[in-house]
Structure formats: structure tokens, C-alpha cells
Coordinates of C-alpha atoms and ligand atoms in Angstrom, one line a residue:
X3 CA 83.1 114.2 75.6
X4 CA 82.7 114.2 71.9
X5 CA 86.2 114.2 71.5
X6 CA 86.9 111.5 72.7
X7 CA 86.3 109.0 69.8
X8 CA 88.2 111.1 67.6
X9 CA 91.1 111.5 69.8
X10 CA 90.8 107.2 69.9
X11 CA 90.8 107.0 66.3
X12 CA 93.8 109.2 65.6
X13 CA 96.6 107.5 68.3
X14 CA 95.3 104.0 68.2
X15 CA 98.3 102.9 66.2
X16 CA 100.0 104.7 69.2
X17 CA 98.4 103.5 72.2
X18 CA 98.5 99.7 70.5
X19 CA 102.5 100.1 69.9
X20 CA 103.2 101.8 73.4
X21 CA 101.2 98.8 75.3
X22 CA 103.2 96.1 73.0
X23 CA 106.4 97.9 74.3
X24 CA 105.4 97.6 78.2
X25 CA 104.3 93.8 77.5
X26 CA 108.0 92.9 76.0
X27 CA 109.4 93.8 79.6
X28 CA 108.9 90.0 81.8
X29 CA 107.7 92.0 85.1
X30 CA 107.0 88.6 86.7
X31 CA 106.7 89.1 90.4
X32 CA 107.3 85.4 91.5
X33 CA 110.5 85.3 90.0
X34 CA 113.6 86.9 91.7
X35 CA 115.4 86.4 88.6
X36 CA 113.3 89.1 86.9
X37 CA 113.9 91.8 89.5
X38 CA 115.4 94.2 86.8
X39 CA 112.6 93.9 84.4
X40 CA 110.4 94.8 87.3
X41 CA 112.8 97.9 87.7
X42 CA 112.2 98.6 84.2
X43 CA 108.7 98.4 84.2
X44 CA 108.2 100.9 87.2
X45 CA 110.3 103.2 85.3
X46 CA 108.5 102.9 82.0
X47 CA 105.0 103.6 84.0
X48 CA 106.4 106.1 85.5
X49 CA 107.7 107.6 82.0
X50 CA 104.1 106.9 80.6
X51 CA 102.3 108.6 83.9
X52 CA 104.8 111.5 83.3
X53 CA 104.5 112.0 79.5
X54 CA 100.3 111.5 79.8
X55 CA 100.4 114.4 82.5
X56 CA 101.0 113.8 86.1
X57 CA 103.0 116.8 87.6
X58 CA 104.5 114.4 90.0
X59 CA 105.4 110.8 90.0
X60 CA 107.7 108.7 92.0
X61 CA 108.6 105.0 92.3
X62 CA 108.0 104.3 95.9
X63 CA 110.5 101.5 97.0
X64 CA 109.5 98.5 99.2
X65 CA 111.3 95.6 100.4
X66 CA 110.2 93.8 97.4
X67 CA 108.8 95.2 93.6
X68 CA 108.6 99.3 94.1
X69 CA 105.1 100.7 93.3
X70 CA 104.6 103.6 91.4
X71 CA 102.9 106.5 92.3
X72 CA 101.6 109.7 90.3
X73 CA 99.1 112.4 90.9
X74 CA 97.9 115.1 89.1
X75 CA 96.0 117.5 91.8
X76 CA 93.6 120.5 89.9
X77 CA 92.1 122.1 92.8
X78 CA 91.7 121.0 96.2
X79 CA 87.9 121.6 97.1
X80 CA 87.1 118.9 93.5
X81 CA 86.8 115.0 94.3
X82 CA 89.8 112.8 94.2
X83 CA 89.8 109.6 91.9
X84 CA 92.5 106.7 93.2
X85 CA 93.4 104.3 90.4
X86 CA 94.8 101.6 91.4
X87 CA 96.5 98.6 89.0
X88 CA 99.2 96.4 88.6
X89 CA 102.3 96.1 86.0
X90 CA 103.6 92.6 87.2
X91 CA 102.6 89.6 85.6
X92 CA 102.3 85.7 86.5
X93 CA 104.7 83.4 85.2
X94 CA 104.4 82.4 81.2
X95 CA 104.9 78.6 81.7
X96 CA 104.1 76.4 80.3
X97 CA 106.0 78.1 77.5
X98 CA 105.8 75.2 74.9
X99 CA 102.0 75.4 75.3
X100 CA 101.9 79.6 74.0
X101 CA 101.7 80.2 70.1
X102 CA 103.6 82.8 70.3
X103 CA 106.1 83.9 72.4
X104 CA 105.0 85.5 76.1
X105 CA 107.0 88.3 76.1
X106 CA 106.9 88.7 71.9
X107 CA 103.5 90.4 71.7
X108 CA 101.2 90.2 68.3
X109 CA 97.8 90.6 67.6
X110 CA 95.7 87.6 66.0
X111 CA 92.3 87.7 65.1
X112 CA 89.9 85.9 67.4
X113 CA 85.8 84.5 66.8
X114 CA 85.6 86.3 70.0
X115 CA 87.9 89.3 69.0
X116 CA 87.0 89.4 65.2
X117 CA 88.9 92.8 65.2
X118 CA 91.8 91.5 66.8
X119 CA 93.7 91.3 70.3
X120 CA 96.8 91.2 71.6
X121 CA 98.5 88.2 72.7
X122 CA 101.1 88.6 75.7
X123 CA 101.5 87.8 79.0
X124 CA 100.0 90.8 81.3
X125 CA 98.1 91.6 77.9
X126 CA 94.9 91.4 80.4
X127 CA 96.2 91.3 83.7
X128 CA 96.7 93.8 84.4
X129 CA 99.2 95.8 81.8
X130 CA 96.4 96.2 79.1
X131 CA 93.7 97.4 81.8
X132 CA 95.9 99.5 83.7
X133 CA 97.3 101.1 80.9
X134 CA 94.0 102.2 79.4
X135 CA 93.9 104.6 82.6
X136 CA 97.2 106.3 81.9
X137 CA 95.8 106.6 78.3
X138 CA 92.6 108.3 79.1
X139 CA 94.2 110.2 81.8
X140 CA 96.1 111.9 78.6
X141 CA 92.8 112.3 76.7
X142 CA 91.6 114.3 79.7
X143 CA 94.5 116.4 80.0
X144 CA 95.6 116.8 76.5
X145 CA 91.7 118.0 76.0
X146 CA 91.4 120.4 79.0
X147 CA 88.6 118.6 80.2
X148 CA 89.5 116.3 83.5
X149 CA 87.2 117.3 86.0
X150 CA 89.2 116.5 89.0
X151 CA 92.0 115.6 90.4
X152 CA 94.0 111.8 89.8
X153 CA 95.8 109.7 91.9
X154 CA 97.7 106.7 90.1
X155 CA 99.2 103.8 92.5
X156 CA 100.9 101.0 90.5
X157 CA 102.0 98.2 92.5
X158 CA 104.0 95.5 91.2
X159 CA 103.6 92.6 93.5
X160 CA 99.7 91.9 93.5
X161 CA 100.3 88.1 91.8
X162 CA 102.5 87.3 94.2
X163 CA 99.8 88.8 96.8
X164 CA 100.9 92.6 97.2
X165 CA 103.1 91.9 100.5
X166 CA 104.3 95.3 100.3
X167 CA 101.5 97.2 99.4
X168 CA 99.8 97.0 102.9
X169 CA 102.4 98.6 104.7
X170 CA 102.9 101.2 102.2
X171 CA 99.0 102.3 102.5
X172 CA 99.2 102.5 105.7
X173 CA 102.3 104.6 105.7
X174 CA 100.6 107.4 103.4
X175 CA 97.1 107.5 104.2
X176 CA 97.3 111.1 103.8
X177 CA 98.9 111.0 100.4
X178 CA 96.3 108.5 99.1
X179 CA 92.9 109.7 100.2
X180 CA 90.8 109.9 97.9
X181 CA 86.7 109.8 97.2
X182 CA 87.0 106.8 95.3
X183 CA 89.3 104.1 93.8
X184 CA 88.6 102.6 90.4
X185 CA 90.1 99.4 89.4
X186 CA 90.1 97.8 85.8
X187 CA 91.8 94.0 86.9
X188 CA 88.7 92.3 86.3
X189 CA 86.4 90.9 83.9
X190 CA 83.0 91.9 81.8
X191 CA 80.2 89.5 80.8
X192 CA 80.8 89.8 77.0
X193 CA 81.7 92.8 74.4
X194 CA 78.2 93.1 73.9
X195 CA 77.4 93.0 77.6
X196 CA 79.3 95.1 80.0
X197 CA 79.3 94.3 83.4
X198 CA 80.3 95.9 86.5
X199 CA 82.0 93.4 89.2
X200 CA 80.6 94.1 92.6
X201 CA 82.4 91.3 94.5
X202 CA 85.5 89.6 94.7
X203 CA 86.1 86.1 96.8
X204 CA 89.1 86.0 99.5
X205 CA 91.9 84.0 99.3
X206 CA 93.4 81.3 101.5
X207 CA 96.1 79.5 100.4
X208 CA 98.2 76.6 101.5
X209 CA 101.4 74.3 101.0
X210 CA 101.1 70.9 102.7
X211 CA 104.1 68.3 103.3
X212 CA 103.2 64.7 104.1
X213 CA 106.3 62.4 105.1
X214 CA 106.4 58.9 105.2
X215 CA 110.0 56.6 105.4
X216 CA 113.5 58.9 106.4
X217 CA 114.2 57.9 102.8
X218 CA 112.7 57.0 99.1
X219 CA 112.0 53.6 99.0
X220 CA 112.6 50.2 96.3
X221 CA 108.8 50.3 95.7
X222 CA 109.4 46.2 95.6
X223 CA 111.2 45.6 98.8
X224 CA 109.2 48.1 100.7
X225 CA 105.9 48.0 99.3
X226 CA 102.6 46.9 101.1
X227 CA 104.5 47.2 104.0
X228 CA 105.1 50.9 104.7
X229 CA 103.3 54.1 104.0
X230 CA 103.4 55.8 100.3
X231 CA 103.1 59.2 100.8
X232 CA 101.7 60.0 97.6
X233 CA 98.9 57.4 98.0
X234 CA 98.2 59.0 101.4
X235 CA 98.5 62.6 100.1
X236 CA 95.6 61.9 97.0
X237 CA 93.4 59.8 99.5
X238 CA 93.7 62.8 102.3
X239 CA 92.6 66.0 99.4
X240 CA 89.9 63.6 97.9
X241 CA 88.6 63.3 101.5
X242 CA 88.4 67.1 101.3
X243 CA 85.4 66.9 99.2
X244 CA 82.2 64.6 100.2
X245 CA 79.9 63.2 97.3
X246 CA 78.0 66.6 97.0
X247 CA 81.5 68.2 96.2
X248 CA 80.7 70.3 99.7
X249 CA 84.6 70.9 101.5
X250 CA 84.5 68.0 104.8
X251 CA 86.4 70.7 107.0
X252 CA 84.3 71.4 110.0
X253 CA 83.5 74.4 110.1
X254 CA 84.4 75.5 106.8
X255 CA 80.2 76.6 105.9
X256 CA 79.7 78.4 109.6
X257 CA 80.5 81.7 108.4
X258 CA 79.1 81.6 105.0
X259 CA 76.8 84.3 104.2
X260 CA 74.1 82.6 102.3
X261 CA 72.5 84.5 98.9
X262 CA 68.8 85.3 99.4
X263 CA 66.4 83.7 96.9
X264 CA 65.4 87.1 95.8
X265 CA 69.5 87.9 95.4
X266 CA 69.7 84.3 93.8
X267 CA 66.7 84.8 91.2
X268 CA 68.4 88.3 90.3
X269 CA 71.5 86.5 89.6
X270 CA 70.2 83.8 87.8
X271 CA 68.6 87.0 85.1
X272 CA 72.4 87.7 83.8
X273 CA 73.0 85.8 80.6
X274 CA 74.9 82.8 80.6
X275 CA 74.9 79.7 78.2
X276 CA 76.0 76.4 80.0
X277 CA 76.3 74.7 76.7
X278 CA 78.9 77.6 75.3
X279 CA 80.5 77.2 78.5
X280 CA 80.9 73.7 77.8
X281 CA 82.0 73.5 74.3
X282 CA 84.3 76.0 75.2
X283 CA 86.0 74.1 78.0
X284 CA 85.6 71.2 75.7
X285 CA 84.0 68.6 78.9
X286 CA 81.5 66.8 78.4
X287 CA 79.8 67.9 81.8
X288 CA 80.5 70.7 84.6
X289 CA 80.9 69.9 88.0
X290 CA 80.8 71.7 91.5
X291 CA 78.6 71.9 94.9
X292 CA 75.4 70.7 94.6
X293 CA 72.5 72.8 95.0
X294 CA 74.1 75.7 93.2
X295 CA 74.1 77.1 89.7
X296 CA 77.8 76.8 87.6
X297 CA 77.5 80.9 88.2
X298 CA 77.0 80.4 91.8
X299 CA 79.6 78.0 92.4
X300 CA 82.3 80.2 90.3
X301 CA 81.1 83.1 92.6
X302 CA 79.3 83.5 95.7
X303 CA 80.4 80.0 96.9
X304 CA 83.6 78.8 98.8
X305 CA 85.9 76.2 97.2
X306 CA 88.9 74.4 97.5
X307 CA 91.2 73.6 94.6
X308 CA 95.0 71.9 94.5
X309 CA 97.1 73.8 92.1
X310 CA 100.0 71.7 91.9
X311 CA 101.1 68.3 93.7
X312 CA 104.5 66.7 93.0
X313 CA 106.4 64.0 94.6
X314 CA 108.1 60.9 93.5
X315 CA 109.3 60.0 89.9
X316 CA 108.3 62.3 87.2
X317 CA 111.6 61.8 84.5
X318 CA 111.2 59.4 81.4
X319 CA 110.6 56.0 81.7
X320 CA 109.9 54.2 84.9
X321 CA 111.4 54.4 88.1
X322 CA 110.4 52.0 91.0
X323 CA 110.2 54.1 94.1
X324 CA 108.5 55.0 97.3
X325 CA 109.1 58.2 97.6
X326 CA 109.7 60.0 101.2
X327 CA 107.8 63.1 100.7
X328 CA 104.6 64.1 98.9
X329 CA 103.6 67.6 98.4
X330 CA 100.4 70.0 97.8
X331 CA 99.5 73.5 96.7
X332 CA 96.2 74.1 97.8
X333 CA 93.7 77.0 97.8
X334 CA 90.3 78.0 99.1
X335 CA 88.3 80.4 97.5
X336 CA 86.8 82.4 100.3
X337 CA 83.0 84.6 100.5
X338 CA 81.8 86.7 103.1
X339 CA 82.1 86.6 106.2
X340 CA 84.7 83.9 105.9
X341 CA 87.9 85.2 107.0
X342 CA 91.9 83.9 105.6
X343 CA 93.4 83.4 109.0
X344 CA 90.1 81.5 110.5
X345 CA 89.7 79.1 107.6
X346 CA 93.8 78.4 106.9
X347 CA 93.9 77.0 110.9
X348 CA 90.5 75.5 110.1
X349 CA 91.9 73.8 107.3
X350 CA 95.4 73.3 108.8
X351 CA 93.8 71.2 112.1
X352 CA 91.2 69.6 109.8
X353 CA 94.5 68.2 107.7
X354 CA 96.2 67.0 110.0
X355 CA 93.5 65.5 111.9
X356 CA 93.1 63.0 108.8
X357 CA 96.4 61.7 108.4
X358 CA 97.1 58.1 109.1
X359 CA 100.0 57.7 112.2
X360 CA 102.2 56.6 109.1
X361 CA 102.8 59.5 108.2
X362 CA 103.6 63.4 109.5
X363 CA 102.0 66.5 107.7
X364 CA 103.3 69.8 107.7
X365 CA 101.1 72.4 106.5
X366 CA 102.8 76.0 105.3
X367 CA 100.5 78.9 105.0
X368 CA 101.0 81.1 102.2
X369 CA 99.2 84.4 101.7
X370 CA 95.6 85.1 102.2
X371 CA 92.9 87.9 101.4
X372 CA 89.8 89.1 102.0
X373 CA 86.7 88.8 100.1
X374 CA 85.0 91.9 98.8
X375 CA 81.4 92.8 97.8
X376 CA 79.9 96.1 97.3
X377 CA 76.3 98.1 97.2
X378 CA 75.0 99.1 94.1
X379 CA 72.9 102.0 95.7
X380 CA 76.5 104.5 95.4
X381 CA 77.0 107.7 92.9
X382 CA 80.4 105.3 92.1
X383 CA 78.4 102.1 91.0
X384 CA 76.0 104.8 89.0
X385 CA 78.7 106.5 87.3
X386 CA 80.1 103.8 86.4
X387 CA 77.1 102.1 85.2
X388 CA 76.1 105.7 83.1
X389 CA 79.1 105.1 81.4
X390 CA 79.0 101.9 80.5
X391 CA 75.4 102.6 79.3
X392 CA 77.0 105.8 76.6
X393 CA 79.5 103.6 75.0
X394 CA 78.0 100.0 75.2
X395 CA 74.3 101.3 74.6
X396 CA 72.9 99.4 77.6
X397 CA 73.2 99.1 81.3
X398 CA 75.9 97.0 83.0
X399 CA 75.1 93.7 85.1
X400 CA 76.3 93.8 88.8
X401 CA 78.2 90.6 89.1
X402 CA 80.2 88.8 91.6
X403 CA 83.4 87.5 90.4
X404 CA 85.1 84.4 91.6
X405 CA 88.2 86.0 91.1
X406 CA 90.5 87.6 94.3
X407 CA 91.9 91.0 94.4
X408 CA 92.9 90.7 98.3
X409 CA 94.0 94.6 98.5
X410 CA 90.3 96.0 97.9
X411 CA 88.9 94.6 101.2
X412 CA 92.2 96.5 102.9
X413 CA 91.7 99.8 101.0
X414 CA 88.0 100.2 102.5
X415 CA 89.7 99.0 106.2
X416 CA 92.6 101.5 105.6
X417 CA 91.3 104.3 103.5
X418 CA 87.5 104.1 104.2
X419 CA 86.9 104.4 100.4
X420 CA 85.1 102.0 98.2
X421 CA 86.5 100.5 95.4
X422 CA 84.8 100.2 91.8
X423 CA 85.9 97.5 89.7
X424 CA 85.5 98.0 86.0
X425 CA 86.8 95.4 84.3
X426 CA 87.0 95.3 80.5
X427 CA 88.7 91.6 80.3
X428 CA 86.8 88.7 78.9
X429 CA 86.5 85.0 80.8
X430 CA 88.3 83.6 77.4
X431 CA 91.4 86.0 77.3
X432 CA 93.1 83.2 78.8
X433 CA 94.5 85.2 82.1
X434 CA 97.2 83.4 84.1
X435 CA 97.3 80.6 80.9
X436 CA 99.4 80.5 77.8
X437 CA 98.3 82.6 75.3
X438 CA 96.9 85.6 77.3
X439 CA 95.4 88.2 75.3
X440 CA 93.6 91.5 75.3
X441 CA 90.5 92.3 72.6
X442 CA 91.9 95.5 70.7
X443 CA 88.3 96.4 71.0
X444 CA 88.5 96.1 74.7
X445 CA 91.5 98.1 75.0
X446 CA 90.0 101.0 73.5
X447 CA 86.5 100.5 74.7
X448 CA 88.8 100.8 78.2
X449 CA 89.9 104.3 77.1
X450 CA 86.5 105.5 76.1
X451 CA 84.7 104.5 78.8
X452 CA 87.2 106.0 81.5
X453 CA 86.7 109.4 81.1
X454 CA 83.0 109.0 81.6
X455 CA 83.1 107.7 84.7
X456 CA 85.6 110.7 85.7
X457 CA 82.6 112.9 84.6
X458 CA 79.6 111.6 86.2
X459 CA 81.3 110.9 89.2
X460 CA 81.8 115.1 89.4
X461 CA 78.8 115.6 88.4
X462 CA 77.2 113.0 90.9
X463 CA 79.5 114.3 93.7
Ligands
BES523 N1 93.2 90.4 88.1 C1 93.3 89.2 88.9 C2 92.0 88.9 89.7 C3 90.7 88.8 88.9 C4 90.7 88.4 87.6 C5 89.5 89.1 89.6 C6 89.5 88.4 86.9 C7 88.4 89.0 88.9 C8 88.3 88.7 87.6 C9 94.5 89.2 89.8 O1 95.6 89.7 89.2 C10 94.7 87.8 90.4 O2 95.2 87.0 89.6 N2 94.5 87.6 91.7 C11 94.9 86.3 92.2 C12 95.1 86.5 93.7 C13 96.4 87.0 94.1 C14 96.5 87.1 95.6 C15 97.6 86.2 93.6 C16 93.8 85.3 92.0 O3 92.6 85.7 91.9 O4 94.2 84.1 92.0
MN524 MN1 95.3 91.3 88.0
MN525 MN1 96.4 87.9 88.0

């Protein structure tokens, strides 16, 4: 593939200014009010999968965001590489808090991205990453030299937790077989440290309503003497977590597969300053289950987080008020062998088994996934990891990310293929924050490394 940094050097400018034009369009999944900029978005990757060289691409509908499919088959009797990625985004608020516009992209120089990166929503997740693929597909086929044949499926509802995309795998197994499925919608260790995620957690996630009085209360006449359901609410989640920050729900740990020391030690080897990690968070102090490392908790271990909780008076000024309702986003990280339906009734019974009689508690689930992990001892790990080792100059890390990408575990359940997940996002690049961005180095790193893999894999197969 000598080529192939060439090829790089001379359409950079190119593949930079066709990403920036994808990133303009607000594909964000969770909105209905963006529907036709998710149209538009399926039709540009369908354009892009059509002009880089897939003889035939369609835009699949759903009942919700379509997903894009392309192929480009060479011969038959050659291995069959799946690529799998997603084109919608997650919400841009809070907008006052981005330096730029979201959907305005520009590239600023970064200490971590000294060459520069580009700042957008989807920059990262998953437009940048995915969009490497269709650009090193067109190195391949615009050099003669891809070595077998390519399967592209674009889906555009994985933020909001690909509801559609299960139905549509199992609808064309046929159509999507493949010998492999390679993912870039993860992360790396560092630009001078590739590494090659080999787990992903499952995903539980949960709405609770806790009711107190018919109707919002004068906080004066009424209180002491009736039930706040905000008060309750805060006291019930920080119940969730004892004083060694281990989840209270019974039953929670049964499942858990527990590390071996030997698995633990090997983690321990990747690098990893606590103090960078720190300063960069700017706290003081990190916190998380005791007994287990900052990289354990972030990966290997269950958690349970709220991601939003609302209730009451939130205006300007003060308002004095009991209010009638109190509410919770809440999610649990999952590992193996824990399961989404298992631990949301675990948590659901456990939840309302706490609430005082002053109060009623509804508990909505939302969706769920499947955690993920994967061998190392496969030719798609060791392609991968040949690869990374020509264009990084050393060998990548196996690492388990905290991270959920619930439609892996499915493909292995539905299309008996593994998945290899090589990620070329950084921790920092801010990914479902404001100012998202994308290392311009990455980017193109992205494209080099791609074709690589294609080749070892053939050769391995
Ligand atoms: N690409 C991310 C997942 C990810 C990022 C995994 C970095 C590992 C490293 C994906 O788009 C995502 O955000 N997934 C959601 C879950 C989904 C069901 C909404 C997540 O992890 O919160
Ligand atoms: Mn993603
Ligand atoms: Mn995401």
C-alpha cells in the first residue's frame, strides 16, 4: 500500500471539506423536528458511498431514520468485510456552552491536536469515523487494490438506541453476511498509542416518576406536613449507592463476571496518568467503587448514574412551592453476564421498594443493550492490530471501553460474526459535549489505517 500516503496527501483538502459538508446537516436522531436533515444525510452518504465506488446503494426505510446500505461485491469465493457506522448525532445543547456553532464546523488547533481538528457535532461520533471508511473504500477502488468485497450499513438511529436496526438485520441476514464487521465509533488510548477496544458495557436505562400531593403546594402552608417529592426523589437515588459507592440493588453484583487478577495486572500495564486525568477534569479527587482502579471502574465495572432530574421551580427568582411531581433519568452501565431486561426489573422493584407510603413511584423503562467483549486470539483482532502496528509504529492495547454500542452484542446473536472495533477518537474530543471535535490527524490516520486491515484480513483469511 505505498500509495496510500500519497493518495492522503493529495485530497486532504478534499476529504477535510467533504466531512465539513456532512457535519453542517443536524442529523439528530432524538429530535423529530430534524427528520429532514436526517433525510438529507442518508442521501448525502448514499451520494458519498456511490461516488467512492459501491455499484449499488439504497436507503433502506424503517419506521423511524432510514439506514443506508451499499455494497461493492468483487468475486464471490473472497471474504466479505461489513462496516457498520452511524450518520446521526446527539443533541448540541447546551448551545451557549459551544465556541462555535454545532452545526458551523471549523478547525482549531488543540495541545492535544497541535495540527488541528475539527469542531462539530458528530465530528467524532460517528460522522468523522464513519466517513474515513467511505474515504478509504475510494483509495481502494480508485487504486485497483481492494482485496475483497465491502458491505457498508449506515444506520441513523444508534443515539437514540437503533430501534430500527434490529428488525432490519434480522430481515436481511442474507444480504448482510459477512466474515467480519469493522466498526470505528469508539475510542484509542492516545495519538501516540493506538488501541484496539475489545469490549463495550450494556446499557440499561430508566425514567422514574415519584408523586407526592394531587397538586403543587405553598411550600409555607403545606410544609413539614406533607411529602416533597424532590426531597424524597434525591434521598431515594443517594440510597442507590452505599458508602463504598457499590449500587444497594439486590442482586445487582450476582451476575457480574469478575476480572481475574492475572486479566487485572494486564490491565493495569496500559498507560494511564491519574494526575492528567485529573487536571484535565479539573477535581480535585476521583471517585467510584472501591476496590477498583479509575480504569476498572470506567470499564469492566457496573454503574449507575442520573442524567437528568427536574421538578419544581427552576425560573428566576424564587418561587415557594411543593411541587407534585419529581422526576429522574437514570442509567446503569452494564458488564458481562449482566443482562438489560434482568437488571431494569431488578432496579424497577428495588425502587419502588424504597419509597416512603407518601409517595407513588412510576418507573418507565427506556432502551437497553447488551454488553460486548471479544478474544484477542482472532485473524480480525490480528489484522487489525498489524495495521495499527504499520502506521502507528507499535502494537495496539486491547482495552475495554465503558462506552455502549448495544447493536454489536446483536450482530454476533443475528449474524454469527464478530465485530472489530477500531476506534480513532480520543477521551478529550468532547463526544456527546459542546465543542465535539475530530483530530485532523485522526481523521486521516483513520483512512490510512483502513485499508490495512482490509489486506491482512485477506491475507489472514
Ligand atoms: N460511539 C458511542 C459509543 C462509544 C463511544 C463507545 C466511545 C466507546 C467509546 C455511541 O454513539 C454512543 O454514544 N452510545 C450510547 C448508547 C446508545 C444506546 C445511546 C452510549 O454509550 O451512551
Ligand atoms: Mn457513536
Ligand atoms: Mn454517541
Amino acid at each position: 500500500m505505498k500509495n496510500i500516503k500519497a493518495y492522503i496527501t493529495k485530497n486532504k483538502d478534499r476529504f477535510i471539506d467533504e466531512l465539513i459538508e456532512l457535519l453542517k446537516i443536524p442529523s439528530i436522531s432524538a429530535d423529530a423536528n430534524y427528520k429532514k436533515d436526517i433525510i438529507k444525510t442518508a442521501v448525502a452518504v448514499k451520494i458519498a458511498l456511490e461516488k467512492a465506488g459501491c455499484t449499488k446503494v439504497e436507503i433502506c426505510e424503517t419506521t423511524g431514520c432510514p439506514i443506508v446500505y451499499g455494497e461493492k461485491i468483487i468475486d464471490a469465493n473472497l471474504p466479505t468485510i461489513l462496516v457498520y457506522g452511524h450518520y446521526d448525532v446527539q443533541p448540541a445543547d447546551p448551545l451557549e456552552l459551544w465556541t462555535s456553532p454545532p452545526f458551523e464546523p471549523v478547525i482549531k488547533k488543540t495541545k492535544i491536536h497541535p495540527e488541528g481538528a475539527i469542531f462539530a457535532r458528530g465530528a467524532c461520533d460517528d460522522k468523522g469515523q464513519m466517513y474515513m471508511h467511505i474515504k478509504a473504500f475510494e483509495y481502494m477502488i480508485a487504486n485497483n487494490n481492494l482485496p475483497c468485497n465491502v458491505k457498508f450499513m449506515i444506520e441513523g438511529e444508534e443515539e437514540i438506541g437503533s430501534p430500527s436496526l434490529e428488525y432490519f438485520v434480522k430481515q436481511n441476514q442474507e444480504k448482510l453476511a459477512n466474515d467480519i464487521i469493522l466498526i470505528s465509533d469508539t475510542g484509542m488510548i492516545s495519538n501516540t498509542q493506538p488501541s484496539i477496544t475489545t469490549g463495550l458495557r450494556g446499557l440499561s436505562y430508566v425514567e422514574v416518576e415519584v408523586t407526592g400531593p394531587n397538586r403543587d403546594l405553598h411550600s409555607g402552608l403545606y410544609g413539614g406536613a406533607v411529602a416533597n417529592p424532590i426531597n424524597i426523589l434525591t434521598k431515594m437515588i443517594a440510597s442507590l449507592h452505599d458508602q463504598n459507592n457499590h449500587i444497594t440493588i439486590p442482586e445487582f453484583y450476582d451476575k457480574v463476571l469478575e476480572l481475574t487478577n492475572e486479566e487485572r495486572i494486564e490491565m493495569a500495564k496500559a498507560p494511564f496518568s491519574l494526575e492528567d486525568y485529573k487536571k484535565t477534569l479539573e477535581i480535585e479527587s476521583v471517585h467510584g467503587e472501591k476496590g477498583y482502579t479509575t480504569n476498572e471502574r470506567n470499564s469492566i465495572r457496573p454503574t449507575l448514574d442520573v442524567n437528568g432530574i427536574w421538578g419544581g421551580y427552576t425560573g428566576q427568582g424564587a418561587k415557594t412551592v411543593i411541587a407534585s411531581k419529581a422526576y429522574a433519568k437514570i442509567s446503569m452501565r452494564l458488564v458481562p453476564n449482566q443482562t438489560p431486561n434482568e437488571i431494569t426489573t431488578l432496579f424497577q422493584k428495588y425502587f419502588k421498594s424504597i419509597a416512603p407510603k407518601s409517595v407513588s413511584v412510576k418507573v418507565t423503562p427506556h432502551h437497553g443493550g447488551f454488553p460486548y467483549v471479544t478474544p484477542i486470539d482472532n485473524i480480525g483482532y490480528k489484522a487489525a492490530n498489524k495495521a495499527y502496528t504499520k502506521t502507528f509504529g507499535k502494537p495496539a492495547i486491547p482495552q475495554r471501553s465503558g462506552g455502549s454500542i448495544p447493536i454489536v452484542a446483536l450482530f454476533e446473536n443475528e449474524l454469527k460474526s464478530k465485530s472489530i472495533l477500531m476506534g480513532f477518537g480520543l477521551d478529550s474530543d468532547a463526544i456527546h459535549s459542546p465543542n465535539e471535535h475530530f483530530g485532523i490527524f485522526n481523521y486521516l490516520k483513520g483512512i490510512e489505517t483502513i485499508p490495512l486491515f482490509y489486506k491482512y484480513f485477506v491475507e489472514m483469511s
